Each structure stands twice: as structure tokens, then as C-alpha cells.
Amino acid sequence: MNSQEPAARKVIPIVPQEADEAMISLYAAHEKIYPRSVSGFFSNWRWGMVFLTQLVFYGLPWLEWGQRQAVLFDLGARRFYIFGLVLYPQDFIYLTGLLVISALSLFLFTAVAGRLWCGYACPQTVYTEIFLWIEKKVEGDRSARMRRDAQPWSLEKAMRKAGKHFFWLALALWTGFTFVGYFTPIKELGIEFLQLSMSSWEVFWTFFYGFATYGNAGFMREQVCKHMCPYARFQSAMFDKDTLIVTYDAERGEPRGARSRKADTAALNLGACVDCTLCVQVCPTGIDIRKGLQYECIGCGACADVCDTVMDKMGYPRGLVKYTTENAMNQHWTSAQTWRHVFRPRILIYTSILAVIVVAMLVSLSLRTPFKVDVVRDRGVMARVVSGGKIENVYRLQVMNATEVTQRYQITVTGLPGLMVSSENVVTVDSTQSRWVAVRVQAPFDTATPGSHPIQFEIASLDSPGSLSEKSAFLVPR
Ligand code: SF4
Ligand code: SF4
């Protein structure tokens, strides 16, 4: 090629590359769930639990016990009043016991029947149920709500939405107010509320708890169960093949399909499921139980209730969706056989441990000494020799009266020959109060070698049975 000639330009065609795999988005937009209302056996149980838990929650702070609120957690004074009990922070062991009992109960109930707590007693379920009830009363049931949400805004729609939010907010704020009423006397709180003189922390917690209720029960709903609750993640570890769970009997239900009430299912080769999708419509988490057990299922039994009504209408036996166990389904057990296997050794062990802890806690509470004492050596005063050739140490005792009457306590000390309390040895403490007292303890000069010696303070109530022993040390100077 002549070097003077321009080189021919090479053209590289650009061909759009065909994607060999479809792009899959892992993001799924949240779809609003409109649970349909349902009635039936499990629904009645849930409403029973709603009434019971809310009667306790809203009613308890208004109960009186003598001259005070029956249940009050007075954080400022560091006293917890539970009917006749007055607990101090030193009684923390009982709170620990209560937490252990709660955890074991959760294990037990989950092993017996899955997410019983979630389906019937969890505050998220209970408040969602109440908020849904308000929503239904103001806006109508599922189909009316769906229709209205799809319509453009109108005066009627705005009024209904505003009415619903008004009732939701009123209930949520009442819930927040009640919550604060466990920590500050609720009658005083009510007066402060009317006079607009609540303290800043009372206002903060009323609104914080109220808005948490409003947000969780009004808007978040199943999102809390699906994405925020840690229990949903580890509950499957507590299930086994003899745990009662809400189950769709696929063997009986499939092949599913619509048919008339009088149709011959054998001729049509159809199972018992009429594919009405009512079980999906009532589900508060929006799942289809016919796809098997899913972690979103809170075990509320709403699908079982509604399916039973469908079975009744069709004239089929109930129980296409029911509480049963995996083993019972696979081995076609009768109800009696299923229950025999539900009460398996694991359940009996959990029940026994739980019973032992409950009894131990009740016994411990009934035998509890109704006062507490803390002993601190007064480090501001050195061990010294005083008149009469005695050695003196000074201690500070905090005496806490956990009864609701004034009490006198006698202080004695043991541990060294001739050891005695040289200051006033009877202390009077008002009801539910605590008092710091300085206690001088003396011992003969030659009672012990120089150094630290263990001693015990014995404190006995003069007005009621009970005594306590507290360890300390007596210093003998060189
Ligand atoms: S409610 Fe019962 S019959 Fe209706 S779709 Fe669900 S399982 Fe089938
Ligand atoms: S699948 Fe049934 S039991 Fe589970 S959450 Fe939905 S309605 Fe409740």
C-alpha cells in the first residue's frame, strides 16, 4: 500500500446487547391490607382477651388500696406499690423472676400452639383489633373502605377519614395518659391535665406512648409483626411437629375451585376449597394460608373462623383450615390422638419448671422481710480510741420500711467479744419511708488484733415479725 494513501477507516458496528436475564427488583411496594371483619370461635377468644387485657390496663391505675393508688411505680421516690406490696429497687430479684416466668410462659405456649401470644394477647394485635373496629364503624367494612379509598376526595370521604382519625387519636392519647398514670398518681394527673399543668415529662410520655399506639395500630399494623418484631424471627425454633398451628388441609381442599352448593364434587373432581379467598381477605397480615405455614402468620385463627362459615354454608364438615399439628396431618390422627401428642415430655418439663418458679416466687414474696437495711462504713470518720479506752467505728445504716405503718427497729451488733452499739439503738421509720442513721459501734481496746474484722448488724422490727442480718467490717487501729 502506498504510504501517501489514507488508511481505510474501520467501522465497528454497535449492536444493542440483548439482556440474557430479566432484571429482578428486590423492592416490593407496600400494598395496603384491608382485613375483612370476621366472627367465630377464635375471634370470640381474641375479643375476650382484648376486653380482659384492656380492662386491666385502663382500670388498674384507678383502683385504690387504702389511701393510695393500688398499682403505682413511683420512680422519683424509688418505690413500687403493687396492692399490699411495697417494693424497693433492692427487690429487683422479683422483677427478674417475673421476666423469667414471662419468658418460660412464652416458650410453653409457643411449643403448645405456636404464636398464641401474637394472635390473642400481644398489644400490637389488641390495639390493631380495636382500631380496626373503629375503622369499620366509621368507614364500613373491607369493600366499602376499598371503594372509598379508590374514589376521589369528597366531603363525605373527608368527614369519614377525619372522624376515624379523631377517634383513633382520642383512644391513643387516653392510652398514653393511662400509661403515665402507672408512674404518677392518675387522679392528680387528671387534675393537672384539666388545669394544663402537667410536667414536661408527663406531657412527653403521654404523647410519645399515644403516638406510638396511633402509628403502630393505625398505620404500621402487620408491618410491625412482619418486619419489626424479633419474636417472629425466632419463634420457628420453638415449634416442632407436635405444635398446634393454623393449617390448611390441602389433602381435603385440593383441587380447589368454585362450584354451586349442590354440585357433586366427586364428579367435578374438586376438593372442599371453593376458592372464595375469604381466608385471604380476613388475614390481618394479608397471606394465603393455603400456601402453607409462613413466618408472617400470627396464628390468629381468623382464616379458620371464616372458612368454617364457608364450610357451613356449603354443607361440608368444618375444619378445612384449623389448628392442628404437622404429625396429625401426616398421620391422619384423631383429635384425641393429636392432643395426647401435644402434651409431650417437652411441654411437661416446661410446665414443671414454670410451676416451680412461680411457687418459689410466691413463697419468697410471702416470707419476705418487710424492711431493708443497707450498711455503709462511714469513711469520713476513722476508727479511733474513745474515752474508756474503747475502739469506735462509725457506720451509716439506711433503714427502709416496706410496710404502710410506722415501725421501730432495734439494732444490735455481733462478731467480736464485747462489741456493742453505743449510739441510739432503736430507730423509728415512717410508713414506706427510708431513713439514714449514724450508728457508733464500740469494742474493748484489747478485743482483737489490729486490722479488719468481720461483724454482723442484726436489725429486728419491734412492731412486726422479721429480722435481718447485714455484714460489715470493724477496723482496729495499730
Ligand atoms: S376460606 Fe376456605 S374455602 Fe374459601 S378459599 Fe379459603 S380455604 Fe378455600
Ligand atoms: S394465615 Fe390465618 S392465622 Fe395466620 S395470620 Fe392470617 S388469618 Fe391469622
GROMACS .gro file of C-alpha atoms and ligand atoms in nm:
model
  494
    1MET     CA    1   0.000   0.000   0.000
    2ASN     CA    2   0.115   0.348  -0.089
    3SER     CA    3   0.213   0.529   0.228
    4GLN     CA    4   0.055   0.853   0.089
    5GLU     CA    5  -0.297   0.698   0.068
    6PRO     CA    6  -0.519   0.749   0.373
    7ALA     CA    7  -0.585   0.427   0.563
    8ALA     CA    8  -0.940   0.292   0.524
    9ARG     CA    9  -1.144   0.359   0.844
   10LYS     CA   10  -1.255   0.052   1.023
   11VAL     CA   11  -1.619   0.066   1.132
   12ILE     CA   12  -1.714  -0.130   1.440
   13PRO     CA   13  -2.091  -0.177   1.445
   14ILE     CA   14  -2.254  -0.111   1.783
   15VAL     CA   15  -2.527  -0.362   1.837
   16PRO     CA   16  -2.751  -0.317   2.139
   17GLN     CA   17  -2.682  -0.608   2.370
   18GLU     CA   18  -2.982  -0.826   2.446
   19ALA     CA   19  -3.018  -0.883   2.815
   20ASP     CA   20  -2.993  -1.255   2.867
   21GLU     CA   21  -3.156  -1.235   3.209
   22ALA     CA   22  -3.456  -1.032   3.312
   23MET     CA   23  -3.385  -0.764   3.571
   24ILE     CA   24  -3.548  -0.857   3.902
   25SER     CA   25  -3.625  -0.584   4.151
   26LEU     CA   26  -3.597  -0.690   4.511
   27TYR     CA   27  -3.809  -0.392   4.615
   28ALA     CA   28  -4.178  -0.452   4.660
   29ALA     CA   29  -4.403  -0.155   4.721
   30HIS     CA   30  -4.618  -0.189   5.029
   31GLU     CA   31  -4.974  -0.284   4.947
   32LYS     CA   32  -5.235  -0.167   5.191
   33ILE     CA   33  -5.423  -0.451   5.357
   34TYR     CA   34  -5.795  -0.417   5.418
   35PRO     CA   35  -5.878  -0.701   5.658
   36ARG     CA   36  -6.237  -0.811   5.641
   37SER     CA   37  -6.416  -0.843   5.976
   38VAL     CA   38  -6.484  -1.194   6.096
   39SER     CA   39  -6.668  -1.367   6.375
   40GLY     CA   40  -6.633  -1.716   6.513
   41PHE     CA   41  -6.477  -1.922   6.786
   42PHE     CA   42  -6.121  -1.785   6.765
   43SER     CA   43  -6.243  -1.432   6.703
   44ASN     CA   44  -6.451  -1.454   7.022
   45TRP     CA   45  -6.144  -1.565   7.212
   46ARG     CA   46  -5.946  -1.273   7.073
   47TRP     CA   47  -6.215  -1.024   7.170
   48GLY     CA   48  -6.230  -1.186   7.513
   49MET     CA   49  -5.857  -1.122   7.550
   50VAL     CA   50  -5.899  -0.766   7.420
   51PHE     CA   51  -6.160  -0.696   7.691
   52LEU     CA   52  -5.959  -0.866   7.963
   53THR     CA   53  -5.623  -0.702   7.887
   54GLN     CA   54  -5.774  -0.357   7.836
   55LEU     CA   55  -5.991  -0.381   8.145
   56VAL     CA   56  -5.674  -0.448   8.341
   57PHE     CA   57  -5.466  -0.184   8.161
   58TYR     CA   58  -5.717   0.103   8.171
   59GLY     CA   59  -5.878   0.007   8.503
   60LEU     CA   60  -5.583  -0.079   8.728
   61PRO     CA   61  -5.448   0.275   8.783
   62TRP     CA   62  -5.791   0.387   8.909
   63LEU     CA   63  -5.808   0.122   9.183
   64GLU     CA   64  -5.744   0.241   9.538
   65TRP     CA   65  -5.561   0.048   9.811
   66GLY     CA   66  -5.607   0.217  10.146
   67GLN     CA   67  -5.510   0.580  10.099
   68ARG     CA   68  -5.313   0.531   9.778
   69GLN     CA   69  -5.326   0.405   9.421
   70ALA     CA   70  -5.322   0.023   9.421
   71VAL     CA   71  -5.056  -0.009   9.149
   72LEU     CA   72  -4.806   0.272   9.124
   73PHE     CA   73  -4.443   0.272   9.012
   74ASP     CA   74  -4.313   0.582   9.186
   75LEU     CA   75  -3.976   0.621   9.013
   76GLY     CA   76  -3.899   0.953   9.187
   77ALA     CA   77  -3.932   0.802   9.535
   78ARG     CA   78  -3.797   0.467   9.412
   79ARG     CA   79  -4.096   0.275   9.550
   80PHE     CA   80  -4.317   0.032   9.361
   81TYR     CA   81  -4.662  -0.021   9.507
   82ILE     CA   82  -4.848  -0.334   9.396
   83PHE     CA   83  -5.160  -0.371   9.609
   84GLY     CA   84  -5.028  -0.467   9.958
   85LEU     CA   85  -4.666  -0.489   9.844
   86VAL     CA   86  -4.419  -0.203   9.870
   87LEU     CA   87  -4.107  -0.286   9.672
   88TYR     CA   88  -3.773  -0.106   9.670
   89PRO     CA   89  -3.505  -0.118   9.396
   90GLN     CA   90  -3.337  -0.377   9.622
   91ASP     CA   91  -3.629  -0.610   9.539
   92PHE     CA   92  -3.512  -0.623   9.178
   93ILE     CA   93  -3.492  -1.002   9.210
   94TYR     CA   94  -3.872  -1.020   9.185
   95LEU     CA   95  -3.865  -0.833   8.855
   96THR     CA   96  -3.605  -1.082   8.734
   97GLY     CA   97  -3.833  -1.365   8.849
   98LEU     CA   98  -4.123  -1.208   8.663
   99LEU     CA   99  -3.918  -1.185   8.343
  100VAL     CA  100  -3.809  -1.549   8.377
  101ILE     CA  101  -4.174  -1.653   8.424
  102SER     CA  102  -4.278  -1.447   8.119
  103ALA     CA  103  -4.004  -1.599   7.902
  104LEU     CA  104  -4.085  -1.955   8.014
  105SER     CA  105  -4.457  -1.897   7.959
  106LEU     CA  106  -4.380  -1.778   7.608
  107PHE     CA  107  -4.173  -2.093   7.540
  108LEU     CA  108  -4.450  -2.311   7.682
  109PHE     CA  109  -4.738  -2.150   7.491
  110THR     CA  110  -4.538  -2.140   7.168
  111ALA     CA  111  -4.446  -2.507   7.197
  112VAL     CA  112  -4.814  -2.593   7.259
  113ALA     CA  113  -4.985  -2.377   6.999
  114GLY     CA  114  -4.742  -2.155   6.810
  115ARG     CA  115  -4.794  -1.783   6.818
  116LEU     CA  116  -5.074  -1.776   7.075
  117TRP     CA  117  -4.933  -1.460   7.229
  118CYS     CA  118  -4.921  -1.284   6.890
  119GLY     CA  119  -5.269  -1.388   6.786
  120TYR     CA  120  -5.456  -1.313   7.107
  121ALA     CA  121  -5.274  -1.101   7.364
  122CYS     CA  122  -4.991  -0.901   7.206
  123PRO     CA  123  -5.060  -0.524   7.240
  124GLN     CA  124  -4.999  -0.485   6.866
  125THR     CA  125  -5.278  -0.735   6.792
  126VAL     CA  126  -5.508  -0.600   7.062
  127TYR     CA  127  -5.480  -0.232   6.958
  128THR     CA  128  -5.496  -0.318   6.588
  129GLU     CA  129  -5.818  -0.508   6.660
  130ILE     CA  130  -5.965  -0.206   6.842
  131PHE     CA  131  -5.850   0.039   6.574
  132LEU     CA  132  -5.995  -0.187   6.302
  133TRP     CA  133  -6.323  -0.197   6.491
  134ILE     CA  134  -6.332   0.186   6.500
  135GLU     CA  135  -6.239   0.195   6.130
  136LYS     CA  136  -6.523  -0.042   6.047
  137LYS     CA  137  -6.775   0.160   6.250
  138VAL     CA  138  -6.677   0.487   6.081
  139GLU     CA  139  -6.580   0.381   5.730
  140GLY     CA  140  -6.757   0.048   5.684
  141ASP     CA  141  -6.618  -0.300   5.623
  142ARG     CA  142  -6.346  -0.403   5.378
  143SER     CA  143  -6.528  -0.349   5.047
  144ALA     CA  144  -6.665  -0.007   5.149
  145ARG     CA  145  -6.319   0.106   5.262
  146MET     CA  146  -6.154  -0.016   4.942
  147ARG     CA  147  -6.418   0.154   4.728
  148ARG     CA  148  -6.385   0.482   4.918
  149ASP     CA  149  -6.005   0.483   4.903
  150ALA     CA  150  -6.022   0.438   4.525
  151GLN     CA  151  -6.263   0.731   4.487
  152PRO     CA  152  -6.152   1.095   4.453
  153TRP     CA  153  -6.177   1.313   4.763
  154SER     CA  154  -6.525   1.433   4.854
  155LEU     CA  155  -6.678   1.595   5.161
  156GLU     CA  156  -6.818   1.261   5.274
  157LYS     CA  157  -6.482   1.088   5.237
  158ALA     CA  158  -6.300   1.369   5.421
  159MET     CA  159  -6.556   1.363   5.703
  160ARG     CA  160  -6.530   0.989   5.750
  161LYS     CA  161  -6.150   0.991   5.742
  162ALA     CA  162  -6.140   1.284   5.988
  163GLY     CA  163  -6.390   1.108   6.216
  164LYS     CA  164  -6.182   0.789   6.216
  165HIS     CA  165  -5.861   0.975   6.298
  166PHE     CA  166  -6.037   1.172   6.571
  167PHE     CA  167  -6.143   0.852   6.749
  168TRP     CA  168  -5.806   0.689   6.689
  169LEU     CA  169  -5.622   0.988   6.834
  170ALA     CA  170  -5.857   1.014   7.132
  171LEU     CA  171  -5.805   0.647   7.216
  172ALA     CA  172  -5.428   0.670   7.159
  173LEU     CA  173  -5.394   0.972   7.388
  174TRP     CA  174  -5.608   0.806   7.653
  175THR     CA  175  -5.375   0.507   7.628
  176GLY     CA  176  -5.072   0.737   7.672
  177PHE     CA  177  -5.238   0.909   7.968
  178THR     CA  178  -5.314   0.571   8.130
  179PHE     CA  179  -4.956   0.458   8.077
  180VAL     CA  180  -4.823   0.767   8.258
  181GLY     CA  181  -5.085   0.702   8.528
  182TYR     CA  182  -4.884   0.395   8.632
  183PHE     CA  183  -4.591   0.620   8.722
  184THR     CA  184  -4.762   0.923   8.870
  185PRO     CA  185  -5.091   0.913   9.067
  186ILE     CA  186  -5.354   0.913   8.794
  187LYS     CA  187  -5.611   1.125   8.978
  188GLU     CA  188  -5.356   1.402   9.030
  189LEU     CA  189  -5.252   1.359   8.669
  190GLY     CA  190  -5.614   1.404   8.561
  191ILE     CA  191  -5.642   1.729   8.759
  192GLU     CA  192  -5.310   1.850   8.615
  193PHE     CA  193  -5.437   1.761   8.268
  194LEU     CA  194  -5.755   1.966   8.318
  195GLN     CA  195  -5.557   2.259   8.458
  196LEU     CA  196  -5.297   2.226   8.179
  197SER     CA  197  -5.025   2.195   8.442
  198MET     CA  198  -4.875   1.855   8.360
  199SER     CA  199  -4.497   1.840   8.395
  200SER     CA  200  -4.287   1.825   8.078
  201TRP     CA  201  -4.201   1.456   8.118
  202GLU     CA  202  -4.566   1.368   8.178
  203VAL     CA  203  -4.662   1.552   7.858
  204PHE     CA  204  -4.375   1.390   7.668
  205TRP     CA  205  -4.461   1.033   7.769
  206THR     CA  206  -4.837   1.080   7.721
  207PHE     CA  207  -4.779   1.197   7.365
  208PHE     CA  208  -4.494   0.957   7.292
  209TYR     CA  209  -4.688   0.650   7.405
  210GLY     CA  210  -5.007   0.783   7.246
  211PHE     CA  211  -4.847   0.843   6.908
  212ALA     CA  212  -4.670   0.507   6.921
  213THR     CA  213  -5.013   0.346   6.968
  214TYR     CA  214  -5.168   0.560   6.691
  215GLY     CA  215  -4.885   0.484   6.448
  216ASN     CA  216  -4.849   0.113   6.523
  217ALA     CA  217  -5.218   0.022   6.539
  218GLY     CA  218  -5.346   0.272   6.283
  219PHE     CA  219  -5.079   0.263   6.013
  220MET     CA  220  -4.796   0.014   6.070
  221ARG     CA  221  -5.019  -0.280   6.169
  222GLU     CA  222  -4.890  -0.601   6.006
  223GLN     CA  223  -4.560  -0.427   5.919
  224VAL     CA  224  -4.469  -0.438   6.290
  225CYS     CA  225  -4.531  -0.815   6.300
  226LYS     CA  226  -4.355  -0.883   5.970
  227HIS     CA  227  -4.052  -0.656   5.992
  228MET     CA  228  -4.004  -0.519   6.343
  229CYS     CA  229  -4.095  -0.791   6.589
  230PRO     CA  230  -3.795  -1.012   6.674
  231TYR     CA  231  -4.021  -1.285   6.807
  232ALA     CA  232  -4.146  -1.359   6.454
  233ARG     CA  233  -3.787  -1.446   6.356
  234PHE     CA  234  -3.702  -1.697   6.623
  235GLN     CA  235  -4.042  -1.847   6.704
  236SER     CA  236  -3.993  -2.124   6.447
  237ALA     CA  237  -3.706  -2.253   6.662
  238MET     CA  238  -3.965  -2.330   6.932
  239PHE     CA  239  -4.201  -2.520   6.701
  240ASP     CA  240  -4.185  -2.891   6.638
  241LYS     CA  241  -4.404  -3.139   6.456
  242ASP     CA  242  -4.643  -3.163   6.752
  243THR     CA  243  -4.705  -2.790   6.782
  244LEU     CA  244  -5.061  -2.679   6.705
  245ILE     CA  245  -5.054  -2.433   6.416
  246VAL     CA  246  -5.320  -2.292   6.184
  247THR     CA  247  -5.311  -2.527   5.885
  248TYR     CA  248  -5.494  -2.567   5.558
  249ASP     CA  249  -5.584  -2.930   5.491
  250ALA     CA  250  -5.458  -2.946   5.132
  251GLU     CA  251  -5.542  -3.315   5.101
  252ARG     CA  252  -5.907  -3.236   5.164
  253GLY     CA  253  -5.918  -2.895   4.996
  254GLU     CA  254  -5.748  -2.958   4.662
  255PRO     CA  255  -5.814  -2.934   4.376
  256ARG     CA  256  -5.984  -2.609   4.472
  257GLY     CA  257  -6.250  -2.444   4.261
  258ALA     CA  258  -6.580  -2.261   4.260
  259ARG     CA  259  -6.897  -2.468   4.242
  260SER     CA  260  -7.261  -2.443   4.337
  261ARG     CA  261  -7.378  -2.564   4.675
  262LYS     CA  262  -7.546  -2.866   4.523
  263ALA     CA  263  -7.264  -2.962   4.287
  264ASP     CA  264  -7.123  -3.315   4.303
  265THR     CA  265  -6.760  -3.258   4.400
  266ALA     CA  266  -6.660  -3.613   4.311
  267ALA     CA  267  -6.798  -3.577   3.960
  268LEU     CA  268  -6.628  -3.239   3.922
  269ASN     CA  269  -6.307  -3.377   4.075
  270LEU     CA  270  -6.295  -3.089   4.325
  271GLY     CA  271  -6.176  -3.073   4.684
  272ALA     CA  272  -6.354  -2.889   4.963
  273CYS     CA  273  -6.195  -2.547   4.898
  274VAL     CA  274  -6.439  -2.334   4.700
  275ASP     CA  275  -6.160  -2.082   4.629
  276CYS     CA  276  -6.366  -1.797   4.772
  277THR     CA  277  -6.044  -1.626   4.900
  278LEU     CA  278  -6.222  -1.521   5.217
  279CYS     CA  279  -5.937  -1.670   5.420
  280VAL     CA  280  -5.702  -1.425   5.249
  281GLN     CA  281  -5.942  -1.132   5.289
  282VAL     CA  282  -5.971  -1.171   5.667
  283CYS     CA  283  -5.599  -1.226   5.723
  284PRO     CA  284  -5.451  -0.927   5.911
  285THR     CA  285  -5.111  -0.992   5.752
  286GLY     CA  286  -5.254  -1.049   5.405
  287ILE     CA  287  -5.120  -1.400   5.347
  288ASP     CA  288  -5.281  -1.705   5.191
  289ILE     CA  289  -5.279  -1.989   5.444
  290ARG     CA  290  -5.334  -2.234   5.157
  291LYS     CA  291  -4.967  -2.183   5.062
  292GLY     CA  292  -4.860  -2.348   5.390
  293LEU     CA  293  -4.710  -2.209   5.710
  294GLN     CA  294  -4.546  -1.870   5.658
  295TYR     CA  295  -4.349  -1.663   5.906
  296GLU     CA  296  -4.598  -1.375   5.864
  297CYS     CA  297  -4.880  -1.587   6.013
  298ILE     CA  298  -4.956  -1.463   6.365
  299GLY     CA  299  -5.179  -1.763   6.441
  300CYS     CA  300  -5.491  -1.552   6.495
  301GLY     CA  301  -5.729  -1.817   6.356
  302ALA     CA  302  -5.932  -1.562   6.154
  303CYS     CA  303  -5.893  -1.774   5.841
  304ALA     CA  304  -6.014  -2.083   6.031
  305ASP     CA  305  -6.322  -1.893   6.153
  306VAL     CA  306  -6.418  -1.763   5.812
  307CYS     CA  307  -6.351  -2.094   5.639
  308ASP     CA  308  -6.579  -2.268   5.891
  309THR     CA  309  -6.861  -2.029   5.793
  310VAL     CA  310  -6.799  -2.115   5.426
  311MET     CA  311  -6.800  -2.486   5.505
  312ASP     CA  312  -7.128  -2.441   5.697
  313LYS     CA  313  -7.286  -2.263   5.400
  314MET     CA  314  -7.169  -2.535   5.162
  315GLY     CA  315  -7.286  -2.810   5.396
  316TYR     CA  316  -6.932  -2.952   5.427
  317PRO     CA  317  -6.769  -3.058   5.754
  318ARG     CA  318  -6.580  -2.778   5.932
  319GLY     CA  319  -6.203  -2.774   5.977
  320LEU     CA  320  -6.063  -2.726   5.626
  321VAL     CA  321  -5.848  -2.461   5.795
  322LYS     CA  322  -5.785  -2.549   6.158
  323TYR     CA  323  -5.539  -2.567   6.446
  324THR     CA  324  -5.357  -2.896   6.409
  325THR     CA  325  -5.005  -3.037   6.410
  326GLU     CA  326  -4.780  -3.148   6.128
  327ASN     CA  327  -4.771  -3.503   6.262
  328ALA     CA  328  -5.152  -3.511   6.296
  329MET     CA  329  -5.191  -3.402   5.933
  330ASN     CA  330  -4.938  -3.653   5.801
  331GLN     CA  331  -5.062  -3.943   6.008
  332HIS     CA  332  -5.433  -3.861   5.999
  333TRP     CA  333  -5.468  -3.858   6.377
  334THR     CA  334  -5.797  -3.805   6.552
  335SER     CA  335  -5.840  -3.502   6.774
  336ALA     CA  336  -5.780  -3.713   7.088
  337GLN     CA  337  -5.456  -3.857   6.943
  338THR     CA  338  -5.341  -3.510   6.845
  339TRP     CA  339  -5.397  -3.370   7.195
  340ARG     CA  340  -5.217  -3.668   7.351
  341HIS     CA  341  -4.912  -3.583   7.144
  342VAL     CA  342  -4.939  -3.210   7.214
  343PHE     CA  343  -4.881  -3.280   7.584
  344ARG     CA  344  -4.541  -3.433   7.515
  345PRO     CA  345  -4.243  -3.455   7.756
  346ARG     CA  346  -4.109  -3.117   7.647
  347ILE     CA  347  -4.435  -2.949   7.748
  348LEU     CA  348  -4.445  -3.133   8.078
  349ILE     CA  349  -4.087  -3.023   8.155
  350TYR     CA  350  -4.163  -2.658   8.069
  351THR     CA  351  -4.480  -2.672   8.281
  352SER     CA  352  -4.298  -2.824   8.578
  353ILE     CA  353  -4.015  -2.568   8.568
  354LEU     CA  354  -4.267  -2.287   8.534
  355ALA     CA  355  -4.474  -2.416   8.826
  356VAL     CA  356  -4.163  -2.448   9.046
  357ILE     CA  357  -4.051  -2.091   8.968
  358VAL     CA  358  -4.400  -1.948   9.025
  359VAL     CA  359  -4.437  -2.129   9.358
  360ALA     CA  360  -4.082  -2.027   9.464
  361MET     CA  361  -4.156  -1.665   9.384
  362LEU     CA  362  -4.488  -1.667   9.571
  363VAL     CA  363  -4.329  -1.833   9.875
  364SER     CA  364  -4.040  -1.588   9.866
  365LEU     CA  365  -4.280  -1.294   9.846
  366SER     CA  366  -4.491  -1.421  10.134
  367LEU     CA  367  -4.182  -1.481  10.355
  368ARG     CA  368  -4.014  -1.157  10.258
  369THR     CA  369  -3.896  -0.937  10.546
  370PRO     CA  370  -4.097  -0.615  10.517
  371PHE     CA  371  -3.796  -0.388  10.559
  372LYS     CA  372  -3.449  -0.348  10.410
  373VAL     CA  373  -3.120  -0.230  10.552
  374ASP     CA  374  -2.802  -0.113  10.380
  375VAL     CA  375  -2.489  -0.075  10.591
  376VAL     CA  376  -2.204   0.155  10.485
  377ARG     CA  377  -1.893   0.219  10.695
  378ASP     CA  378  -1.862   0.594  10.745
  379ARG     CA  379  -1.535   0.663  10.566
  380GLY     CA  380  -1.535   1.023  10.689
  381VAL     CA  381  -1.472   0.905  11.046
  382MET     CA  382  -1.160   0.700  11.114
  383ALA     CA  383  -1.158   0.408  11.355
  384ARG     CA  384  -1.047   0.570  11.682
  385VAL     CA  385  -0.990   0.519  12.053
  386VAL     CA  386  -1.250   0.697  12.265
  387SER     CA  387  -1.293   0.761  12.637
  388GLY     CA  388  -1.297   0.448  12.847
  389GLY     CA  389  -1.023   0.301  12.629
  390LYS     CA  390  -1.265   0.165  12.371
  391ILE     CA  391  -1.226   0.146  11.997
  392GLU     CA  392  -1.504   0.308  11.800
  393ASN     CA  393  -1.614   0.271  11.436
  394VAL     CA  394  -1.899   0.472  11.284
  395TYR     CA  395  -2.142   0.330  11.027
  396ARG     CA  396  -2.429   0.469  10.824
  397LEU     CA  397  -2.738   0.249  10.804
  398GLN     CA  398  -3.019   0.306  10.559
  399VAL     CA  399  -3.336   0.151  10.703
  400MET     CA  400  -3.623   0.114  10.455
  401ASN     CA  401  -3.971   0.049  10.588
  402ALA     CA  402  -4.167  -0.152  10.327
  403THR     CA  403  -4.490  -0.152  10.527
  404GLU     CA  404  -4.761   0.110  10.539
  405VAL     CA  405  -4.737   0.173  10.914
  406THR     CA  406  -4.466   0.342  11.122
  407GLN     CA  407  -4.217   0.086  11.254
  408ARG     CA  408  -3.943   0.075  11.521
  409TYR     CA  409  -3.627  -0.124  11.455
  410GLN     CA  410  -3.373  -0.241  11.710
  411ILE     CA  411  -3.008  -0.254  11.602
  412THR     CA  412  -2.758  -0.491  11.763
  413VAL     CA  413  -2.414  -0.596  11.651
  414THR     CA  414  -2.215  -0.921  11.687
  415GLY     CA  415  -1.883  -1.063  11.571
  416LEU     CA  416  -1.628  -0.958  11.838
  417PRO     CA  417  -1.623  -1.003  12.218
  418GLY     CA  418  -1.777  -0.701  12.393
  419LEU     CA  419  -1.893  -0.540  12.066
  420MET     CA  420  -2.192  -0.308  12.118
  421VAL     CA  421  -2.391  -0.023  11.968
  422SER     CA  422  -2.306   0.287  12.172
  423SER     CA  423  -2.543   0.529  11.997
  424GLU     CA  424  -2.923   0.513  11.995
  425ASN     CA  425  -3.012   0.155  11.902
  426VAL     CA  426  -3.382   0.193  11.824
  427VAL     CA  427  -3.475   0.368  11.502
  428THR     CA  428  -3.826   0.480  11.407
  429VAL     CA  429  -3.912   0.494  11.036
  430ASP     CA  430  -4.240   0.628  10.895
  431SER     CA  431  -4.456   0.415  10.665
  432THR     CA  432  -4.298   0.337  10.325
  433GLN     CA  433  -4.010   0.573  10.406
  434SER     CA  434  -3.639   0.514  10.434
  435ARG     CA  435  -3.405   0.680  10.681
  436TRP     CA  436  -3.027   0.713  10.711
  437VAL     CA  437  -2.891   0.684  11.067
  438ALA     CA  438  -2.536   0.711  11.202
  439VAL     CA  439  -2.453   0.417  11.430
  440ARG     CA  440  -2.149   0.418  11.660
  441VAL     CA  441  -2.009   0.074  11.745
  442GLN     CA  442  -1.756   0.024  12.024
  443ALA     CA  443  -1.540  -0.268  12.137
  444PRO     CA  444  -1.292  -0.308  12.426
  445PHE     CA  445  -0.935  -0.197  12.334
  446ASP     CA  446  -0.786  -0.547  12.356
  447THR     CA  447  -1.074  -0.728  12.185
  448ALA     CA  448  -0.887  -0.803  11.863
  449THR     CA  449  -0.558  -0.761  11.683
  450PRO     CA  450  -0.508  -0.453  11.461
  451GLY     CA  451  -0.674  -0.489  11.121
  452SER     CA  452  -1.019  -0.552  10.977
  453HIS     CA  453  -1.260  -0.795  11.142
  454PRO     CA  454  -1.595  -0.916  11.001
  455ILE     CA  455  -1.901  -0.826  11.207
  456GLN     CA  456  -2.282  -0.850  11.162
  457PHE     CA  457  -2.552  -0.599  11.223
  458GLU     CA  458  -2.877  -0.759  11.341
  459ILE     CA  459  -3.184  -0.546  11.279
  460ALA     CA  460  -3.517  -0.660  11.422
  461SER     CA  461  -3.856  -0.499  11.388
  462LEU     CA  462  -4.019  -0.428  11.726
  463ASP     CA  463  -4.368  -0.384  11.580
  464SER     CA  464  -4.394  -0.677  11.339
  465PRO     CA  465  -4.216  -1.009  11.292
  466GLY     CA  466  -3.895  -1.015  11.094
  467SER     CA  467  -3.524  -0.954  11.135
  468LEU     CA  468  -3.227  -0.903  10.905
  469SER     CA  469  -2.856  -0.958  10.927
  470GLU     CA  470  -2.607  -0.739  10.734
  471LYS     CA  471  -2.233  -0.795  10.710
  472SER     CA  472  -1.972  -0.525  10.765
  473ALA     CA  473  -1.617  -0.485  10.898
  474PHE     CA  474  -1.478  -0.342  11.222
  475LEU     CA  475  -1.136  -0.177  11.200
  476VAL     CA  476  -0.891  -0.192  11.489
  477PRO     CA  477  -0.617   0.075  11.452
  478ARG     CA  478  -0.246  -0.001  11.525
  479SF4     S1  479  -6.199  -1.969   5.307
  479SF4    FE1  480  -6.183  -2.191   5.295
  479SF4     S2  481  -6.298  -2.239   5.111
  479SF4    FE2  482  -6.256  -2.020   5.099
  479SF4     S3  483  -6.065  -2.008   4.985
  479SF4    FE3  484  -6.009  -2.015   5.198
  479SF4     S4  485  -5.972  -2.231   5.237
  479SF4    FE4  486  -6.087  -2.221   5.047
  480SF4     S1  487  -5.298  -1.701   5.794
  480SF4    FE1  488  -5.481  -1.720   5.923
  480SF4     S2  489  -5.400  -1.748   6.129
  480SF4    FE2  490  -5.230  -1.674   6.004
  480SF4     S3  491  -5.236  -1.451   6.036
  480SF4    FE3  492  -5.357  -1.495   5.851
  480SF4     S4  493  -5.566  -1.516   5.928
  480SF4    FE4  494  -5.435  -1.529   6.105
   0.00000   0.00000   0.00000
